[in-house]
Short mmCIF file of C-alpha atoms in Angstrom, two decimals:
data_model
loop_
_atom_site.label_atom_id
_atom_site.label_comp_id
_atom_site.label_asym_id
_atom_site.label_seq_id
_atom_site.Cartn_x
_atom_site.Cartn_y
_atom_site.Cartn_z
CA UNK A 223 164.54 -105.41 192.84
CA UNK A 224 161.09 -103.82 192.74
CA UNK A 225 158.41 -106.30 193.89
CA UNK A 226 155.85 -107.29 191.27
CA UNK A 227 152.56 -105.44 191.48
CA UNK A 228 149.25 -107.23 191.36
CA UNK A 229 146.79 -106.53 188.53
CA UNK A 230 147.38 -105.06 185.06
CA UNK A 231 150.81 -103.54 184.50
CA UNK A 232 151.48 -99.93 183.58
CA UNK A 233 153.88 -99.21 180.71
CA UNK A 234 154.79 -95.57 180.24
CA UNK A 235 156.89 -93.68 177.72
CA UNK A 236 158.12 -90.29 178.86
CA UNK A 237 159.15 -87.88 176.12
CA UNK A 238 161.32 -84.85 176.77
CA UNK A 239 160.25 -81.79 174.82
CA UNK A 240 161.86 -78.37 174.58
CA UNK A 241 160.66 -74.85 173.91
CA UNK A 242 161.01 -75.62 170.17
CA UNK A 243 158.10 -78.03 170.50
CA UNK A 244 157.18 -80.61 167.89
CA UNK A 245 159.81 -79.58 165.38
CA UNK A 246 162.58 -80.22 167.89
CA UNK A 247 161.59 -83.85 168.46
CA UNK A 248 163.31 -86.80 166.79
CA UNK A 249 161.13 -89.22 164.83
CA UNK A 250 161.07 -91.98 167.52
CA UNK A 251 159.66 -89.46 170.00
CA UNK A 252 157.09 -88.23 167.47
CA UNK A 253 156.01 -91.79 166.75
CA UNK A 254 155.42 -92.51 170.44
CA UNK A 255 153.27 -89.41 170.78
CA UNK A 256 151.24 -90.19 167.64
CA UNK A 257 150.46 -93.71 168.80
CA UNK A 258 149.74 -92.89 172.44
CA UNK A 259 146.17 -93.41 173.64
CA UNK A 260 146.73 -91.09 176.61
CA UNK A 261 148.93 -87.98 176.61
CA UNK A 262 149.79 -86.60 180.05
CA UNK A 263 151.64 -83.33 180.62
CA UNK A 264 151.44 -79.70 181.63
CA UNK A 265 149.05 -77.49 179.64
CA UNK A 266 151.99 -75.67 178.02
CA UNK A 267 153.54 -78.93 176.89
CA UNK A 268 150.29 -80.40 175.61
CA UNK A 269 149.68 -77.25 173.56
CA UNK A 270 152.94 -77.90 171.70
CA UNK A 271 151.54 -81.09 170.12
CA UNK A 272 149.85 -81.08 166.70
CA UNK A 273 146.40 -82.50 165.97
CA UNK A 274 147.92 -85.73 164.62
CA UNK A 275 148.63 -86.68 168.25
CA UNK A 276 145.06 -87.81 168.77
CA UNK A 277 145.30 -89.44 172.18
CA UNK A 278 143.26 -88.29 175.15
CA UNK A 279 145.00 -85.25 176.65
CA UNK A 280 145.25 -85.13 180.44
CA UNK A 281 146.80 -82.14 182.23
CA UNK A 282 148.71 -82.72 185.45
CA UNK A 283 146.76 -81.59 188.52
CA UNK A 284 148.38 -79.72 191.40
CA UNK A 285 150.05 -80.98 193.53
CA UNK A 286 151.64 -83.19 190.89
CA UNK A 287 153.55 -85.90 192.79
CA UNK A 288 150.62 -87.44 194.69
CA UNK A 289 148.64 -87.62 191.42
CA UNK A 290 151.14 -89.84 189.58
CA UNK A 291 150.01 -93.29 190.87
CA UNK A 292 146.34 -92.31 190.58
CA UNK A 293 146.66 -91.20 186.95
CA UNK A 294 148.64 -94.28 185.97
CA UNK A 295 146.06 -96.51 187.63
CA UNK A 296 143.20 -94.68 185.87
CA UNK A 297 144.68 -95.47 182.45
CA UNK A 298 146.25 -98.85 183.10
CA UNK A 299 146.36 -101.07 180.01
CA UNK A 300 146.43 -98.11 177.59
CA UNK A 301 149.45 -96.67 175.74
CA UNK A 302 150.53 -93.79 177.98
CA UNK A 303 152.95 -91.06 176.92
CA UNK A 304 154.04 -88.42 179.38
CA UNK A 305 155.51 -85.10 178.28
CA UNK A 306 158.37 -83.58 180.27
CA UNK A 307 160.48 -80.47 179.91
CA UNK A 308 163.92 -81.29 178.49
CA UNK A 309 165.57 -84.29 180.13
CA UNK A 310 162.90 -86.09 182.22
CA UNK A 311 165.54 -87.66 184.49
CA UNK A 312 167.15 -84.33 185.45
CA UNK A 313 164.96 -82.71 188.13
CA UNK A 314 161.98 -83.90 186.09
CA UNK A 315 158.92 -86.14 186.27
CA UNK A 316 161.02 -89.14 185.25
CA UNK A 317 161.97 -89.87 188.84
CA UNK A 318 158.38 -90.14 190.04
CA UNK A 319 157.41 -92.25 187.03
CA UNK A 320 160.35 -94.60 187.62
CA UNK A 321 159.06 -95.17 191.14
CA UNK A 322 155.48 -95.90 190.03
CA UNK A 323 155.45 -97.44 186.53
CA UNK A 324 156.10 -101.15 185.95
CA UNK A 325 157.87 -100.40 182.68
CA UNK A 326 159.33 -97.02 181.77
CA UNK A 327 160.89 -95.90 178.50
CA UNK A 328 162.58 -92.50 178.48
CA UNK A 329 163.24 -90.43 175.34
CA UNK A 330 165.18 -87.39 176.59
CA UNK A 331 165.62 -83.98 175.01
CA UNK A 332 168.53 -81.61 175.79
CA UNK A 333 167.92 -80.03 179.19
CA UNK A 334 167.79 -76.29 179.77
CA UNK A 335 171.07 -76.69 181.67
CA UNK A 336 172.78 -78.15 178.60
CA UNK A 337 171.44 -75.31 176.46
CA UNK A 338 172.51 -72.68 179.00
CA UNK A 339 176.03 -74.09 179.34
CA UNK A 340 176.36 -74.10 175.55
CA UNK A 341 175.16 -70.50 175.21
CA UNK A 342 177.43 -69.26 178.01
CA UNK A 343 180.47 -71.36 177.13
CA UNK A 344 180.57 -72.79 180.65
CA UNK A 345 181.85 -76.38 181.10
CA UNK A 346 179.08 -78.35 182.78
CA UNK A 347 181.47 -80.08 185.17
CA UNK A 348 182.40 -76.69 186.65
CA UNK A 349 178.83 -75.56 187.31
CA UNK A 350 176.58 -76.17 190.29
CA UNK A 351 172.90 -76.54 189.39
CA UNK A 352 170.26 -75.44 191.90
CA UNK A 353 166.58 -75.96 191.16
CA UNK A 354 163.96 -73.66 192.65
CA UNK A 355 161.05 -75.46 190.98
CA UNK A 356 158.78 -76.32 193.88
CA UNK A 357 161.53 -75.45 196.36
CA UNK A 358 162.25 -72.38 198.52
CA UNK A 359 164.60 -69.73 197.21
CA UNK A 360 166.53 -69.87 200.50
CA UNK A 361 168.18 -73.17 199.51
CA UNK A 362 170.30 -71.20 197.03
CA UNK A 363 172.24 -69.68 199.96
CA UNK A 364 174.13 -72.92 200.62
CA UNK A 365 175.67 -72.77 197.12
CA UNK A 366 177.08 -69.24 197.40
CA UNK A 367 180.88 -69.22 197.29
CA UNK A 368 183.06 -66.52 195.80
CA UNK A 369 184.01 -67.33 192.19
CA UNK A 370 181.49 -70.19 191.86
CA UNK A 371 179.28 -70.46 188.76
CA UNK A 372 175.65 -71.40 189.31
CA UNK A 373 172.74 -72.24 187.04
CA UNK A 374 169.44 -71.74 188.85
CA UNK A 375 166.36 -73.45 187.41
CA UNK A 376 163.52 -70.93 187.61
CA UNK A 377 160.05 -71.78 188.89
CA UNK A 378 158.34 -68.88 187.12
CA UNK A 379 158.78 -65.27 186.06
CA UNK A 380 159.44 -64.17 189.65
CA UNK A 381 162.51 -66.38 190.15
CA UNK A 382 165.18 -64.00 188.76
CA UNK A 383 164.01 -61.21 191.05
CA UNK A 384 163.96 -63.54 194.05
CA UNK A 385 167.45 -64.81 193.21
CA UNK A 386 168.77 -61.25 192.90
CA UNK A 387 167.19 -60.26 196.23
CA UNK A 388 168.69 -63.25 198.02
CA UNK A 389 172.14 -62.60 196.56
CA UNK A 390 172.01 -58.99 197.71
CA UNK A 391 170.78 -59.97 201.18
CA UNK A 392 173.50 -62.62 201.67
CA UNK A 393 176.35 -60.30 200.69
CA UNK A 394 176.66 -61.42 197.07
CA UNK A 395 175.13 -58.35 195.45
CA UNK A 396 178.16 -57.82 193.14
CA UNK A 397 177.55 -61.24 191.55
CA UNK A 398 177.24 -61.19 187.75
CA UNK A 399 173.82 -62.34 186.62
CA UNK A 400 172.12 -63.20 183.33
CA UNK A 401 168.71 -64.72 182.62
CA UNK A 402 168.27 -67.16 179.74
CA UNK A 403 164.69 -67.56 178.55
CA UNK A 404 162.82 -70.00 176.27
CA UNK A 405 166.05 -71.89 175.55
CA UNK A 406 165.96 -73.74 172.24
CA UNK A 407 162.75 -72.05 171.09
CA UNK A 408 161.86 -69.32 168.64
CA UNK A 409 161.57 -66.79 171.49
CA UNK A 410 164.94 -67.58 173.07
CA UNK A 411 166.56 -64.58 174.75
CA UNK A 412 169.50 -63.92 177.04
CA UNK A 413 169.47 -60.72 179.07
CA UNK A 414 172.43 -58.40 179.24
CA UNK A 415 174.83 -59.12 182.09
CA UNK A 416 174.19 -57.10 185.23
CA UNK A 417 174.83 -57.38 188.95
CA UNK A 418 172.37 -58.92 191.37
CA UNK A 419 172.19 -55.57 193.16
CA UNK A 420 171.20 -53.81 189.93
CA UNK A 421 168.62 -56.45 189.01
CA UNK A 422 167.03 -56.27 192.44
CA UNK A 423 166.98 -52.48 192.30
CA UNK A 424 165.46 -52.18 188.79
CA UNK A 425 162.99 -55.07 189.14
CA UNK A 426 163.48 -56.27 185.57
CA UNK A 427 160.85 -58.53 184.01
CA UNK A 428 161.52 -62.11 182.90
CA UNK A 429 159.83 -64.88 180.96
CA UNK A 430 158.24 -67.67 183.00
CA UNK A 431 160.49 -70.27 181.31
CA UNK A 432 163.91 -69.22 182.55
CA UNK A 433 167.24 -70.25 183.98
CA UNK A 434 169.40 -67.81 185.94
CA UNK A 435 173.16 -67.82 185.41
CA UNK A 436 175.18 -66.48 188.35
CA UNK A 437 178.90 -65.86 188.71
CA UNK A 438 179.26 -65.42 192.46
CA UNK A 439 181.09 -62.34 193.71
CA UNK A 440 181.20 -61.70 197.45
CA UNK A 441 180.93 -58.12 198.68
CA UNK A 442 183.83 -56.80 200.80
CA UNK A 443 183.52 -57.46 204.55
CA UNK A 444 180.85 -60.15 204.03
CA UNK A 445 181.26 -63.03 206.50
CA UNK A 446 182.96 -65.89 204.69
CA UNK A 447 181.12 -69.22 204.93
CA UNK A 448 183.18 -72.24 203.93
CA UNK A 449 182.15 -75.56 202.44
CA UNK A 450 183.22 -77.63 205.48
CA UNK A 451 181.84 -77.78 209.05
CA UNK A 452 183.01 -75.13 211.47
CA UNK A 453 181.25 -72.01 210.22
CA UNK A 454 182.00 -68.81 212.15
CA UNK A 455 179.94 -68.49 215.31
CA UNK A 456 178.81 -65.08 213.99
CA UNK A 457 176.88 -66.87 211.25
CA UNK A 458 174.30 -67.93 213.84
CA UNK A 459 171.61 -66.13 215.76
CA UNK A 460 171.71 -67.60 219.26
CA UNK A 461 171.12 -66.97 222.96
CA UNK A 462 174.34 -68.59 224.11
CA UNK A 463 173.18 -72.15 223.38
CA UNK A 464 175.58 -72.73 220.51
CA UNK A 465 178.13 -75.47 219.87
CA UNK A 466 181.19 -73.32 219.18
CA UNK A 467 182.93 -73.70 215.85
CA UNK A 468 185.99 -75.74 216.91
CA UNK A 469 183.90 -78.26 218.85
CA UNK A 470 181.27 -78.17 216.08
CA UNK A 471 183.85 -79.12 213.46
CA UNK A 472 185.08 -82.01 215.63
CA UNK A 473 181.50 -83.12 216.25
CA UNK A 474 180.59 -83.24 212.56
CA UNK A 475 183.79 -85.15 211.91
CA UNK A 476 182.69 -87.76 214.46
CA UNK A 477 179.16 -87.93 213.00
CA UNK A 478 180.59 -88.69 209.52
CA UNK A 479 177.74 -87.34 207.35
CA UNK A 480 177.20 -88.98 203.95
CA UNK A 481 174.82 -88.15 201.08
CA UNK A 482 171.19 -89.07 201.70
CA UNK A 483 171.57 -89.72 205.42
CA UNK A 484 169.26 -88.50 208.20
CA UNK A 485 170.46 -86.94 211.46
CA UNK A 486 168.61 -86.49 214.71
CA UNK A 487 169.89 -83.36 216.48
CA UNK A 488 168.57 -83.70 220.02
CA UNK A 489 168.62 -80.50 222.06
CA UNK A 490 169.04 -78.28 219.03
CA UNK A 491 169.91 -74.97 220.74
CA UNK A 492 170.66 -72.82 217.70
CA UNK A 493 170.53 -75.72 215.23
CA UNK A 494 174.19 -75.45 214.22
CA UNK A 495 174.97 -79.19 214.12
CA UNK A 496 171.91 -80.05 212.02
CA UNK A 497 172.47 -77.09 209.71
CA UNK A 498 176.09 -77.95 209.01
CA UNK A 499 175.20 -81.63 208.60
CA UNK A 500 172.75 -80.61 205.84
CA UNK A 501 175.25 -78.24 204.23
CA UNK A 502 177.69 -81.12 203.62
CA UNK A 503 175.51 -82.42 200.74
CA UNK A 504 172.16 -81.32 199.24
CA UNK A 505 170.63 -84.74 199.92
CA UNK A 506 171.52 -84.81 203.64
CA UNK A 507 168.49 -84.50 205.92
CA UNK A 508 168.08 -83.59 209.57
CA UNK A 509 165.46 -83.32 212.32
CA UNK A 510 166.17 -81.02 215.25
CA UNK A 511 164.36 -81.61 218.52
CA UNK A 512 164.18 -78.54 220.78
CA UNK A 513 161.87 -78.12 223.75
CA UNK A 514 162.09 -74.30 223.93
CA UNK A 515 159.63 -72.74 221.42
CA UNK A 516 161.68 -69.53 221.06
CA UNK A 517 164.80 -71.51 220.23
CA UNK A 518 162.86 -73.68 217.79
CA UNK A 519 161.80 -70.58 215.85
CA UNK A 520 165.37 -69.27 215.97
CA UNK A 521 166.64 -72.57 214.52
CA UNK A 522 164.29 -72.15 211.56
CA UNK A 523 165.63 -68.65 210.93
CA UNK A 524 169.22 -69.91 211.05
CA UNK A 525 168.41 -72.77 208.67
CA UNK A 526 166.83 -70.45 206.11
CA UNK A 527 169.65 -67.94 206.39
CA UNK A 528 172.31 -70.60 205.84
CA UNK A 529 170.63 -72.30 202.91
CA UNK A 530 168.97 -75.40 204.39
CA UNK A 531 165.29 -74.43 204.75
CA UNK A 532 164.37 -78.13 204.60
CA UNK A 533 165.56 -78.67 208.18
CA UNK A 534 162.67 -80.09 210.19
CA UNK A 535 162.26 -78.72 213.69
CA UNK A 536 160.23 -80.61 216.29
CA UNK A 537 159.26 -78.61 219.36
CA UNK A 538 159.13 -80.92 222.34
CA UNK A 539 161.11 -82.67 225.05
CA UNK A 540 163.12 -85.80 224.32
CA UNK A 541 162.85 -88.73 224.58
CA UNK A 542 159.08 -88.37 224.16
CA UNK A 543 159.42 -86.20 221.07
CA UNK A 544 161.50 -88.87 219.33
CA UNK A 545 158.76 -91.49 219.21
CA UNK A 546 157.31 -90.73 215.78
CA UNK A 547 160.49 -89.68 213.98
CA UNK A 548 161.89 -91.65 211.03
CA UNK A 549 164.85 -93.88 211.90
CA UNK A 550 168.15 -91.95 211.82
CA UNK A 551 171.52 -92.82 210.37
CA UNK A 552 173.19 -90.71 213.06
CA UNK A 553 172.20 -89.02 216.32
CA UNK A 554 173.75 -86.03 218.05
CA UNK A 555 172.81 -85.26 221.63
CA UNK A 556 173.78 -81.73 222.54
CA UNK A 557 171.47 -81.18 225.50
CA UNK A 558 169.15 -82.94 227.92
CA UNK A 559 171.41 -85.92 228.55
CA UNK A 560 170.13 -86.29 232.10
CA UNK A 561 166.54 -86.79 230.92
CA UNK A 562 165.60 -90.34 231.98
CA UNK A 563 165.93 -92.82 229.13
CA UNK A 564 167.16 -90.32 226.54
CA UNK A 565 170.52 -91.87 225.70
CA UNK A 566 169.05 -95.40 225.63
CA UNK A 567 166.24 -94.26 223.32
CA UNK A 568 168.72 -92.70 220.91
CA UNK A 569 170.87 -95.82 220.94
CA UNK A 570 167.87 -98.07 220.32
CA UNK A 571 166.78 -95.98 217.34
CA UNK A 572 170.03 -96.62 215.49
CA UNK A 573 170.45 -99.49 213.06
CA UNK A 574 173.83 -101.25 212.72
CA UNK A 575 176.26 -98.83 211.13
CA UNK A 576 174.58 -95.83 212.75
CA UNK A 577 176.61 -93.30 214.71
CA UNK A 578 175.88 -91.55 217.98
CA UNK A 579 177.77 -88.54 219.29
CA UNK A 580 177.02 -86.80 222.59
CA UNK A 581 178.67 -83.68 224.05
CA UNK A 582 178.53 -82.33 227.57
CA UNK A 583 180.24 -79.87 229.89
CA UNK A 584 178.71 -81.04 233.22
CA UNK A 585 179.99 -83.70 235.61
CA UNK A 586 176.55 -85.29 235.92
CA UNK A 587 176.21 -85.83 232.16
CA UNK A 588 179.85 -86.85 231.91
CA UNK A 589 179.15 -89.72 234.29
CA UNK A 590 176.37 -90.89 231.99
CA UNK A 591 178.69 -90.82 229.00
CA UNK A 592 181.35 -92.74 230.88
CA UNK A 593 178.79 -95.43 231.67
CA UNK A 594 177.64 -95.54 228.03
CA UNK A 595 181.26 -95.86 226.94
CA UNK A 596 181.71 -98.79 229.32
CA UNK A 597 178.61 -100.54 227.95
CA UNK A 598 178.89 -99.82 224.22
CA UNK A 599 182.51 -98.94 223.53
CA UNK A 600 183.37 -96.21 221.06
CA UNK A 601 185.61 -93.26 221.86
CA UNK A 602 185.53 -90.92 224.85
CA UNK A 603 187.52 -87.72 224.44
CA UNK A 604 187.84 -84.33 226.08
CA UNK A 605 188.00 -81.30 223.80
CA UNK A 606 189.67 -78.19 225.21
CA UNK A 607 189.93 -74.87 223.38
CA UNK A 608 191.71 -71.75 224.57
CA UNK A 609 191.67 -68.30 222.98
CA UNK A 610 194.39 -65.67 223.12
CA UNK A 611 193.13 -62.54 224.93
CA UNK A 612 194.68 -59.32 226.23
CA UNK A 613 196.18 -59.56 229.73
CA UNK A 614 197.12 -56.03 230.65
CA UNK A 615 199.70 -55.02 228.08
CA UNK A 616 200.39 -58.64 227.17
CA UNK A 617 198.52 -61.64 225.75
CA UNK A 618 197.43 -64.78 227.55
CA UNK A 619 195.15 -67.78 227.13
CA UNK A 620 191.53 -67.91 228.21
CA UNK A 621 190.30 -71.47 228.52
CA UNK A 622 186.77 -72.33 227.40
CA UNK A 623 184.86 -74.97 229.36
CA UNK A 624 186.18 -78.39 228.28
CA UNK A 625 183.71 -80.57 226.37
CA UNK A 626 183.49 -84.30 226.98
CA UNK A 627 182.47 -86.13 223.81
CA UNK A 628 181.39 -89.73 223.41
CA UNK A 629 181.22 -91.08 219.86
CA UNK A 630 180.32 -94.61 218.85
CA UNK A 631 179.22 -96.64 215.85
CA UNK A 632 176.63 -99.33 216.41
CA UNK A 633 177.71 -102.75 215.19
CA UNK A 634 176.27 -106.25 215.13
CA UNK A 635 179.28 -107.67 216.94
CA UNK A 636 180.00 -107.07 220.63
CA UNK A 637 182.76 -104.62 221.46
CA UNK A 638 185.70 -106.47 223.13
CA UNK A 639 185.84 -105.48 226.79
CA UNK A 640 182.48 -103.67 226.76
CA UNK A 641 179.81 -104.75 229.25
CA UNK A 642 176.73 -105.48 227.15
#
């Protein structure tokens, strides 16, 4: 339950409006806008209102999100109506208003996604929606899978060109692409179908109010990236400090990522664990701590390439670099285990229910994990992987260095047999 706020309350009505403007609104929405004392929205949206909406018109400043509480406070006690594009609760201002207003009434309009699906004949449940409004184009890369249909919410007129360029760069140049503009309005238009390669090459123009429809087609010989942990090692730029794919898949399985959770990846190396944690769900977050500046920059390149540009990289040595980080739901320690106090600091940072996984290949660090296992319980395993390689005219096994892995979930109750 949201705690009561002191002082006058703020009641807000948010009205979704489409490219068809006033004529596309139902009468309850029109009535709210006529009676509002304050009308807040983008300049384009405010211009859609007729003179009979006589309230004070206030355009959103930039950046928008920090301005929400200030604007509500400035007009507290007055009838406030906020204009939003389409459905305010679908990648819209409705979320921020719900967090700030004491009372919120939402009058939605069909979203651009609903219009696009209707025009294309695509079932909504089979489509992945990616918004690039206020977000980097690189995040689209995580959604690219052969045969997948995407609807990409455009930030402005440059979005279709940026989408086409990214598709071509990531090996999806043959993808079929259409741009739907001014959906629901008098100037609605859908471009002819073309490939991403052709769009990028011809630099076609687009309206600022657009949504990009993509049917993903992977070019031959493009490295296949799956939807589960254990991406090919070749997907990463690295200097040898890389958790190899078989161990990586086992490590992510032990970390048990879930939507909305935050991971600390301590000793990031190439960033593979944090990157694949974030790829499991768009709301998963991660912070990678890496003391080597060159590796830290390389992690950022890998994150952008693999579609998770929101990965935060902290350059510094743990445990000192952990001090100001937000509390994690899970921690992975892939390097620096012998640093004094590191493992204890990671354990202390976890709340009950949090998971900790640590990997090592050295005897010294293995001794530390054995001691942690004795004190806290969990599971201690050794992961061994061997690859078939030529041996003269025959084939034999080449053993990789075995990895000792400790995984544990923090609980409120003591672990039977563990020395606390």
